[in-house]
Amino acid sequence: SRGGGGGAAHAGIEAALACARLGLRTLCFTINLDAVGNMPCNPAIGGTGKGHLVRELDALGGEMGKAADLACIQYRVLNRGKGPAVHSLRAQADRREYQKIMKHTLESQENLWVKQGEVTALLTEEGRVTGVQTDTGAVYRAQAVVICSGTYLGGKTILGSVAKWSGPDGMFGANQLTESLRQAGLTLRRFKTGTPPRVNARSIDFSQLECQVGDEDAMPFSFETEKPAPNRVCCHITYTNEKTHEIIRANLDRSPLFSGAIEGTGPRYCPSIEDKVVKFPEKERHQVFVEPEGLYTNEMYLGGMSSSLPEDVQFAMYRTVPGLEHVKIVRNAYAIEYDCINPRQLDASLEFKRIKGLFSGGQFNGSSGYEEAAVQGFIAGVNAARKLQGKEAVILDRSQAYIGVLIDDLVTKENHEPYRMMTSRAEYRLLLRQDNADLRLRKIGYEIGLVSEEQYRYVLWKEEAIDAEIRRLERATVGAGEAVQEFLAAHQSTLLKSGITLAELIKRPELDYW
């Protein structure tokens, strides 16, 4: 094997597909084939900042956006009340459908083989990777290896006083590779994340919940998706209250988060409910997002209610929330600790400085989120392939893409918690909109070799069409006629005193191109 990808979650999928599509014989190991493309937290793709990443990934030739469109059951654009720079697409996905699509994509890809197995040792010689070894003792030689271990590496799930060495969703963890990585000279640390509970939809009183309908005019994630999927579900919102908070405060001594049983550092931007109650005592309520796991299941996800509190406390506190008075838990919330690296050990190409040919992506790099993982896996896979082909690494600048911001922040700044992408992190965010990702990045995807000539020619045509329309708007004028003045008055816009170009007119914030 010339290239090896580790893990088949969101980072591993993109790394393996990129390597294989660029012509390398690629083997992708995963601890459980049934967990390919799994979404152990919310089955949703996109959101604030994250939607930008998915659109950029698609523009470069990645896979996540295509699968998200195929599995989508509701589209919503977040931040519509703000400027277009922060508009972010979010797709609620059918969790199992997404997995099925991604697994079949991997299985069908030329040059790529997927194998169930646990990698237990990294093999190196004189500062260069030479392959991996599995728990069966089998050795697989490789000229490049990409580690995408997610939350499985040294995984430990914690629910009250019950701790288990485990990956997410009760899967086996990867508990032997850590020592091999340390022996190879890597510095590791412990991070943690939380997973909210799943409850049975039949036990929810939806009449007490606020309905969130999907957007009919949302664009799909992939530039190749001709028509977005119809919205087939309604998501809901409810709120915690003082009774909920009282139960939490009364049981903080039983919380692993505050007793010291949890050692790892958690994400500041996605705290557990007990964390929120302690850190924001002045808040009378917190949002709870009640969202479906898919079309053919009664499991509902309670977003905003991640916790590591004991089961009896979870049972009591959920039942104080309006609409959840008789709720039945089907999967308890839990915290999970895992081993990851300080990403400052990486170059901007996501190759380790000390071990040539070793790349990494995703939560192993100290980030959080499916989307952050996917774009890192893609860049790591692309650069692993290019290294073996004798080509220069692909490194995106902060001014080019959110992906560039994400990777630059990881490899140059000291991050003491799981890194989450947000629009506020991008100083060029007014230019890095999700709607122009193809204009910014399609050419790079074409030059890499993961965007077809037909796709690239379409973007060239689009650029020419936009330039031609801008020139037309700059030449076309409208006078201060009665119909124009009536139109402006209807839109509460200042009336004209003389003629004006359309280009000037649409600069007014109350007017737009449409």
Coordinates of C-alpha atoms in Angstrom, one line a residue:
S1 CA 0.0 0.0 0.0
R2 CA 1.3 3.4 -0.9
G3 CA -0.9 5.4 1.4
G4 CA -2.8 4.6 4.5
G5 CA -5.8 6.4 6.1
G6 CA -6.7 5.7 9.7
G7 CA -10.3 5.8 10.8
A8 CA -13.4 6.2 8.6
A9 CA -15.3 9.0 10.3
H10 CA -15.5 12.4 8.7
A11 CA -11.8 13.2 8.5
G12 CA -10.8 9.6 7.5
I13 CA -13.4 9.5 4.8
E14 CA -12.1 12.6 3.1
A15 CA -8.4 11.6 3.5
A16 CA -9.0 8.2 2.1
L17 CA -11.0 9.4 -0.9
A18 CA -8.6 12.1 -1.7
C19 CA -5.6 9.7 -1.7
A20 CA -7.4 7.2 -3.8
R21 CA -8.8 9.7 -6.3
L22 CA -5.3 11.1 -6.8
G23 CA -4.1 7.7 -7.9
L24 CA -2.6 6.2 -4.7
R25 CA -3.3 2.6 -3.6
T26 CA -5.0 3.4 -0.3
L27 CA -6.1 1.3 2.7
C28 CA -8.5 2.8 5.2
F29 CA -8.7 1.1 8.6
T30 CA -11.8 1.6 10.8
I31 CA -12.5 -0.1 14.1
N32 CA -16.0 -0.9 13.0
L33 CA -17.3 -0.9 9.5
D34 CA -20.8 -0.1 10.8
A35 CA -19.5 3.2 12.2
V36 CA -18.3 4.6 8.8
G37 CA -19.6 8.2 8.6
N38 CA -21.2 8.0 12.1
M39 CA -22.6 11.1 13.7
P40 CA -22.5 10.3 17.4
C41 CA -23.5 13.9 18.3
N42 CA -26.2 15.8 16.3
P43 CA -27.0 14.3 12.9
A44 CA -26.6 17.7 11.2
I45 CA -24.1 19.1 8.8
G46 CA -23.2 22.8 8.6
G47 CA -24.2 25.7 10.8
T48 CA -22.5 29.0 11.7
G49 CA -19.0 28.9 10.2
K50 CA -19.3 25.2 9.6
G51 CA -21.5 25.6 6.6
H52 CA -18.7 27.7 5.0
L53 CA -16.3 24.8 5.5
V54 CA -18.6 22.3 3.8
R55 CA -19.1 24.5 0.8
E56 CA -15.4 25.1 0.5
L57 CA -14.7 21.4 0.8
D58 CA -17.1 20.7 -2.0
A59 CA -15.5 23.4 -4.2
L60 CA -12.2 21.7 -3.7
G61 CA -13.6 18.3 -4.6
G62 CA -14.5 16.8 -1.3
E63 CA -17.4 14.5 -0.5
M64 CA -19.2 15.7 2.6
G65 CA -21.5 18.2 0.9
K66 CA -22.7 15.6 -1.6
A67 CA -23.6 13.1 1.1
A68 CA -25.3 15.8 3.2
D69 CA -27.5 16.8 0.3
L70 CA -28.5 13.2 -0.4
A71 CA -29.3 12.5 3.3
C72 CA -30.9 15.9 4.1
I73 CA -34.3 16.0 5.7
Q74 CA -34.4 19.7 6.5
Y75 CA -32.4 22.7 5.3
R76 CA -32.2 26.0 7.2
V77 CA -30.0 29.0 6.6
L78 CA -28.8 30.4 9.9
N79 CA -28.1 34.2 10.6
R80 CA -30.5 35.4 7.9
G81 CA -31.0 38.5 10.0
K82 CA -27.4 39.5 9.6
G83 CA -25.2 40.2 6.5
P84 CA -24.6 37.6 3.8
A85 CA -21.0 37.0 5.0
V86 CA -22.3 35.1 8.0
H87 CA -25.3 33.3 6.4
S88 CA -24.6 29.6 7.1
L89 CA -26.4 26.6 5.7
R90 CA -27.4 23.8 8.0
A91 CA -28.8 20.4 7.0
Q92 CA -30.5 18.1 9.4
A93 CA -29.6 14.7 8.0
D94 CA -31.0 11.2 8.3
R95 CA -28.2 9.7 10.3
R96 CA -28.3 6.2 9.0
E97 CA -28.8 7.3 5.4
Y98 CA -25.7 9.5 5.6
Q99 CA -23.7 6.5 6.9
K100 CA -25.0 4.3 4.2
I101 CA -24.1 6.8 1.5
M102 CA -20.6 7.3 2.8
K103 CA -19.9 3.6 3.3
H104 CA -21.0 2.8 -0.2
T105 CA -18.9 5.7 -1.6
L106 CA -15.8 4.3 0.1
E107 CA -16.5 0.7 -0.9
S108 CA -17.0 1.8 -4.6
Q109 CA -13.9 4.0 -4.9
E110 CA -11.2 2.8 -7.2
N111 CA -7.8 2.4 -5.6
L112 CA -9.4 2.3 -2.1
W113 CA -9.9 -0.6 0.2
V114 CA -11.7 -0.4 3.6
K115 CA -10.9 -2.8 6.3
Q116 CA -12.2 -3.4 9.8
G117 CA -9.4 -3.5 12.3
E118 CA -7.6 -1.7 15.1
V119 CA -4.2 -0.1 14.3
T120 CA -2.1 -0.6 17.5
A121 CA 1.3 0.6 16.4
L122 CA 2.9 3.2 14.1
L123 CA 6.0 1.9 12.3
T124 CA 8.9 4.3 11.6
E125 CA 12.5 4.2 10.6
E126 CA 14.9 7.1 10.9
G127 CA 12.2 9.8 11.3
R128 CA 10.0 8.5 8.5
V129 CA 6.8 6.5 8.6
T130 CA 7.0 3.0 7.1
G131 CA 3.6 1.6 7.9
V132 CA 1.3 0.4 10.7
Q133 CA 0.6 -2.8 12.7
T134 CA -2.8 -4.0 13.8
D135 CA -4.0 -5.9 16.9
T136 CA -3.8 -9.2 15.0
G137 CA 0.0 -8.6 14.5
A138 CA -0.4 -7.9 10.7
V139 CA 2.0 -5.4 9.3
Y140 CA 1.0 -3.0 6.5
R141 CA 3.7 -1.1 4.8
A142 CA 3.0 2.4 3.6
Q143 CA 4.9 5.4 2.4
A144 CA 2.4 7.8 4.0
V145 CA 0.0 7.4 6.9
V146 CA -2.9 9.7 7.9
I147 CA -4.2 9.4 11.5
C148 CA -7.9 10.3 11.9
S149 CA -8.7 8.7 15.2
G150 CA -11.5 11.0 16.3
T151 CA -12.6 10.4 19.9
Y152 CA -11.6 6.7 19.7
L153 CA -8.0 7.0 20.7
G154 CA -7.8 6.2 24.5
G155 CA -11.6 6.7 24.5
K156 CA -13.2 6.8 27.9
T157 CA -17.0 7.4 28.3
I158 CA -18.2 8.8 31.6
L159 CA -21.7 8.7 33.0
G160 CA -21.9 9.7 36.6
S161 CA -19.6 7.3 38.6
V162 CA -19.6 4.9 35.7
A163 CA -16.5 5.1 33.4
K164 CA -15.8 2.7 30.6
W165 CA -12.9 2.5 28.1
S166 CA -14.9 2.9 25.0
G167 CA -15.4 4.9 21.9
P168 CA -18.6 6.8 21.1
D169 CA -21.9 4.9 20.9
G170 CA -20.6 1.9 22.8
M171 CA -18.0 1.1 20.1
F172 CA -14.6 -0.3 21.0
G173 CA -12.0 2.3 21.6
A174 CA -8.4 2.4 20.3
N175 CA -6.4 1.8 23.5
Q176 CA -3.0 0.7 22.3
L177 CA -2.0 3.2 19.7
T178 CA -1.3 6.0 22.1
E179 CA 1.8 4.4 23.6
S180 CA 3.2 3.7 20.2
L181 CA 2.7 7.4 19.2
R182 CA 4.4 8.6 22.3
Q183 CA 7.4 6.3 21.6
A184 CA 7.6 7.8 18.2
G185 CA 8.1 11.2 19.8
L186 CA 4.6 12.7 19.6
T187 CA 3.2 14.8 22.5
L188 CA -0.4 13.9 23.4
R189 CA -3.0 15.4 25.7
R190 CA -6.5 14.7 26.9
F191 CA -9.6 16.5 25.6
K192 CA -13.2 15.7 26.2
T193 CA -16.6 16.3 24.6
G194 CA -20.1 15.7 25.6
T195 CA -23.0 13.9 23.9
P196 CA -26.7 14.8 24.6
P197 CA -29.3 12.1 25.1
R198 CA -31.6 10.5 22.6
V199 CA -35.3 10.2 23.6
N200 CA -38.3 8.5 22.2
A201 CA -40.5 10.8 20.0
R202 CA -43.6 9.0 21.2
S203 CA -43.0 10.3 24.8
I204 CA -42.8 14.0 23.7
D205 CA -45.6 16.4 23.9
F206 CA -44.9 18.4 20.7
S207 CA -47.8 20.8 21.4
Q208 CA -45.6 22.5 24.0
L209 CA -42.6 22.9 21.7
E210 CA -41.8 25.7 19.2
C211 CA -41.7 24.4 15.6
Q212 CA -38.7 25.3 13.4
V213 CA -39.6 24.8 9.8
G214 CA -37.1 24.4 7.0
D215 CA -36.2 27.1 4.3
E216 CA -37.7 26.4 0.9
D217 CA -35.2 28.7 -0.8
A218 CA -32.0 27.2 0.7
M219 CA -29.2 26.3 -1.6
P220 CA -27.7 22.8 -1.3
F221 CA -24.2 22.2 0.0
S222 CA -22.7 20.8 -3.2
F223 CA -22.3 22.8 -6.3
E224 CA -23.1 19.7 -8.2
T225 CA -26.5 19.1 -6.5
E226 CA -29.0 20.4 -9.0
K227 CA -32.0 20.6 -6.7
P228 CA -32.0 20.6 -2.8
A229 CA -33.9 17.9 -1.1
P230 CA -37.4 18.8 0.2
N231 CA -37.9 19.6 3.8
R232 CA -39.5 16.5 5.3
V233 CA -39.3 17.1 9.1
C234 CA -39.9 19.9 11.6
C235 CA -37.3 20.6 14.3
H236 CA -38.4 22.0 17.6
I237 CA -37.2 24.1 20.5
T238 CA -38.1 24.1 24.2
Y239 CA -36.4 25.5 27.2
T240 CA -35.0 24.6 30.6
N241 CA -36.3 26.4 33.7
E242 CA -35.4 27.0 37.3
K243 CA -36.6 23.5 38.3
T244 CA -34.2 22.0 35.9
H245 CA -31.4 24.2 37.2
E246 CA -32.2 23.4 40.8
I247 CA -31.9 19.6 40.2
I248 CA -28.5 20.2 38.5
R249 CA -27.2 22.4 41.3
A250 CA -28.3 19.9 43.9
N251 CA -26.3 17.2 42.2
L252 CA -23.1 18.9 41.2
D253 CA -21.2 16.8 43.8
R254 CA -22.2 13.8 41.7
S255 CA -21.0 15.4 38.4
P256 CA -17.7 14.0 37.1
L257 CA -17.1 17.4 35.5
F258 CA -16.9 19.1 38.9
S259 CA -15.6 16.1 41.1
G260 CA -12.4 15.8 39.1
A261 CA -13.3 12.4 37.5
I262 CA -13.1 14.1 34.1
E263 CA -9.5 15.1 33.4
G264 CA -9.8 16.3 29.7
T265 CA -10.5 19.8 28.6
G266 CA -13.9 20.4 27.1
P267 CA -15.1 22.7 24.4
R268 CA -15.9 26.2 25.7
Y269 CA -18.4 26.8 22.9
C270 CA -20.4 23.7 23.4
P271 CA -20.6 23.2 27.1
S272 CA -22.6 20.6 29.0
I273 CA -25.9 21.7 30.6
E274 CA -24.3 21.6 34.1
D275 CA -21.5 23.7 32.9
K276 CA -24.0 26.3 31.5
V277 CA -26.0 26.4 34.8
V278 CA -22.8 27.0 36.8
K279 CA -21.1 29.5 34.5
F280 CA -24.3 31.5 33.7
P281 CA -26.3 31.6 37.0
E282 CA -28.1 34.7 35.9
K283 CA -29.8 32.9 33.0
E284 CA -33.3 31.7 33.8
R285 CA -33.5 29.3 30.9
H286 CA -31.4 27.6 28.2
Q287 CA -32.5 26.4 24.8
V288 CA -33.1 22.8 24.1
F289 CA -33.2 21.7 20.4
V290 CA -35.4 18.7 19.8
E291 CA -34.4 17.2 16.5
P292 CA -35.0 13.9 14.7
E293 CA -32.3 11.4 14.1
G294 CA -33.9 10.3 10.8
L295 CA -37.0 9.4 8.9
Y296 CA -37.3 5.8 10.1
T297 CA -36.6 6.1 13.8
N298 CA -38.3 7.5 16.8
E299 CA -35.0 8.7 18.3
M300 CA -34.9 12.4 18.9
Y301 CA -31.7 14.4 19.8
L302 CA -31.8 16.9 22.7
G303 CA -29.3 19.5 21.6
G304 CA -28.0 21.8 24.3
M305 CA -28.5 19.1 27.0
S306 CA -25.2 17.2 26.8
S307 CA -24.2 16.0 30.3
S308 CA -22.2 13.5 32.3
L309 CA -24.5 13.5 35.3
P310 CA -25.7 10.2 36.7
E311 CA -28.7 8.5 35.0
D312 CA -31.2 9.2 37.7
V313 CA -30.3 13.0 37.6
Q314 CA -30.7 13.1 33.9
F315 CA -34.0 11.4 34.1
A316 CA -35.3 13.9 36.7
M317 CA -33.9 17.1 35.0
Y318 CA -35.2 16.3 31.4
R319 CA -38.7 15.8 32.8
T320 CA -38.8 19.3 34.1
V321 CA -38.6 20.7 30.6
P322 CA -41.9 21.7 28.9
G323 CA -43.0 18.9 26.5
L324 CA -40.6 16.4 28.1
E325 CA -42.6 15.8 31.3
H326 CA -43.0 12.1 30.4
V327 CA -40.0 11.6 28.2
K328 CA -38.3 8.2 27.9
I329 CA -34.6 8.2 27.4
V330 CA -33.3 5.7 24.9
R331 CA -29.6 6.7 25.0
N332 CA -28.2 8.5 28.0
A333 CA -26.0 11.5 27.6
Y334 CA -22.4 11.0 28.4
A335 CA -19.0 12.6 28.3
I336 CA -16.1 11.1 26.4
E337 CA -12.4 11.7 27.0
Y338 CA -9.8 10.9 24.3
D339 CA -6.2 11.4 23.4
C340 CA -5.2 14.0 20.9
I341 CA -2.1 16.1 19.9
N342 CA -1.0 19.6 20.3
P343 CA -1.3 20.5 16.6
R344 CA 1.7 22.8 16.7
Q345 CA 3.7 19.6 16.1
L346 CA 2.3 19.9 12.5
D347 CA 3.3 21.9 9.5
A348 CA 0.6 23.8 7.6
S349 CA 0.4 20.8 5.3
L350 CA -0.8 18.7 8.3
E351 CA 2.4 16.6 8.2
F352 CA 4.2 16.0 11.4
K353 CA 7.5 18.0 11.6
R354 CA 9.3 15.1 13.4
I355 CA 8.0 12.2 11.3
K356 CA 8.0 12.5 7.6
G357 CA 5.1 10.9 5.8
L358 CA 2.9 11.0 8.8
F359 CA -0.2 13.3 8.5
S360 CA -3.2 13.8 10.7
G361 CA -6.7 15.4 10.7
G362 CA -9.8 15.9 12.7
Q363 CA -10.3 15.6 16.4
F364 CA -6.9 14.0 16.8
N365 CA -5.6 17.5 15.9
G366 CA -7.5 19.1 18.8
S367 CA -10.5 20.3 16.9
S368 CA -14.2 19.6 17.4
G369 CA -17.0 19.1 14.9
Y370 CA -17.7 16.9 11.8
E371 CA -17.0 19.8 9.4
E372 CA -13.7 20.8 10.9
A373 CA -12.6 17.2 10.8
A374 CA -13.6 16.7 7.2
V375 CA -11.7 19.6 5.8
Q376 CA -8.6 18.7 7.7
G377 CA -8.8 15.1 6.6
F378 CA -9.2 16.3 3.0
I379 CA -6.1 18.6 3.2
A380 CA -4.1 15.8 5.0
G381 CA -5.0 13.3 2.3
V382 CA -4.3 15.6 -0.6
N383 CA -0.9 16.5 0.8
A384 CA 0.0 12.9 1.7
A385 CA -0.7 12.0 -2.0
R386 CA 1.2 15.0 -3.3
K387 CA 4.2 14.3 -1.1
L388 CA 4.5 10.8 -2.6
Q389 CA 4.0 12.3 -6.1
G390 CA 6.8 14.8 -5.6
K391 CA 4.4 17.8 -5.7
E392 CA 4.2 20.9 -3.5
A393 CA 1.8 20.8 -0.6
V394 CA -1.6 22.5 -0.9
I395 CA -1.7 25.3 1.8
L396 CA -4.6 27.7 1.8
D397 CA -4.1 31.2 3.0
R398 CA -6.4 32.8 5.6
S399 CA -7.5 35.2 2.9
Q400 CA -8.6 32.4 0.6
A401 CA -10.8 30.2 2.8
Y402 CA -12.1 29.4 6.2
I403 CA -10.1 26.1 5.8
G404 CA -7.0 28.3 5.7
V405 CA -8.1 30.0 8.9
L406 CA -8.8 26.8 10.7
I407 CA -5.5 25.1 9.9
D408 CA -3.4 28.2 10.5
D409 CA -5.0 28.7 13.9
L410 CA -4.4 25.0 14.8
V411 CA -0.7 24.9 13.8
T412 CA 0.4 28.3 14.9
K413 CA -1.7 29.2 18.0
E414 CA -1.8 27.6 21.4
N415 CA -5.2 26.1 21.7
H416 CA -6.1 24.8 25.2
E417 CA -9.6 23.4 24.2
P418 CA -11.2 21.7 21.3
Y419 CA -11.1 24.2 18.4
R420 CA -14.4 25.1 16.8
M421 CA -14.8 27.1 13.6
M422 CA -16.7 30.4 13.9
T423 CA -17.1 33.3 11.5
S424 CA -15.6 35.7 14.0
R425 CA -12.2 33.9 13.6
A426 CA -11.9 34.9 10.0
E427 CA -10.6 38.4 9.5
Y428 CA -11.5 38.2 5.8
R429 CA -15.1 36.9 6.4
L430 CA -16.7 39.6 4.3
L431 CA -15.0 38.1 1.3
L432 CA -15.2 34.4 2.4
R433 CA -18.9 33.9 1.9
Q434 CA -20.4 30.5 1.5
D435 CA -22.1 31.4 -1.8
N436 CA -18.7 32.3 -3.5
A437 CA -16.7 29.2 -2.4
D438 CA -16.7 27.9 -6.0
L439 CA -15.3 31.2 -7.3
R440 CA -12.6 31.2 -4.7
L441 CA -11.5 27.5 -4.7
R442 CA -12.7 25.6 -7.8
K443 CA -9.5 26.5 -9.6
I444 CA -7.4 25.0 -6.8
G445 CA -9.5 21.8 -6.8
Y446 CA -9.0 21.6 -10.5
E447 CA -5.3 22.0 -10.2
I448 CA -5.1 19.4 -7.5
G449 CA -7.0 17.0 -9.8
L450 CA -10.2 16.5 -7.8
V451 CA -12.4 18.8 -9.8
S452 CA -13.3 17.8 -13.4
E453 CA -12.6 20.0 -16.4
E454 CA -16.4 20.3 -17.0
Q455 CA -16.9 21.6 -13.4
Y456 CA -14.1 24.1 -13.7
R457 CA -15.3 25.4 -17.1
Y458 CA -18.7 26.0 -15.6
V459 CA -17.0 28.2 -12.9
L460 CA -15.1 30.1 -15.6
W461 CA -18.4 30.7 -17.4
K462 CA -20.0 31.9 -14.2
E463 CA -17.2 34.3 -13.6
E464 CA -17.6 35.8 -17.1
A465 CA -21.4 36.0 -16.6
I466 CA -21.0 37.9 -13.3
D467 CA -18.5 40.3 -14.8
A468 CA -20.8 40.9 -17.8
E469 CA -23.8 41.6 -15.5
I470 CA -21.7 44.0 -13.3
R471 CA -20.7 45.9 -16.4
R472 CA -24.4 46.1 -17.5
L473 CA -25.5 47.4 -14.1
E474 CA -22.8 50.0 -14.2
R475 CA -24.1 51.2 -17.6
A476 CA -27.8 50.9 -17.2
T477 CA -29.6 54.0 -15.7
V478 CA -33.0 54.6 -14.4
G479 CA -34.7 58.0 -14.3
A480 CA -36.8 59.6 -11.6
G481 CA -40.1 58.6 -13.3
E482 CA -43.3 58.0 -11.5
A483 CA -43.1 54.2 -11.5
V484 CA -39.5 54.2 -10.1
Q485 CA -40.4 56.7 -7.3
E486 CA -43.4 54.6 -6.3
F487 CA -41.2 51.5 -6.2
L488 CA -38.6 53.3 -4.0
A489 CA -41.3 54.7 -1.7
A490 CA -42.8 51.2 -1.3
H491 CA -39.4 50.0 -0.1
Q492 CA -38.8 53.0 2.2
S493 CA -35.9 54.2 0.0
T494 CA -35.0 57.8 -0.7
L495 CA -36.6 59.2 -3.9
L496 CA -34.5 60.1 -6.8
K497 CA -33.8 63.7 -7.9
S498 CA -32.1 62.6 -11.1
G499 CA -31.1 59.5 -13.1
I500 CA -28.9 56.9 -11.4
T501 CA -27.2 53.7 -12.5
L502 CA -28.6 50.3 -11.3
A503 CA -25.2 49.6 -9.8
E504 CA -25.5 52.6 -7.5
L505 CA -29.2 51.9 -6.7
I506 CA -28.6 48.4 -5.4
K507 CA -25.9 49.6 -3.0
R508 CA -28.8 50.9 -0.9
P509 CA -29.2 48.4 2.0
E510 CA -33.0 48.3 1.7
L511 CA -32.7 47.2 -2.0
D512 CA -31.0 44.2 -3.5
Y513 CA -30.3 42.6 -6.8
W514 CA -33.4 40.4 -6.8

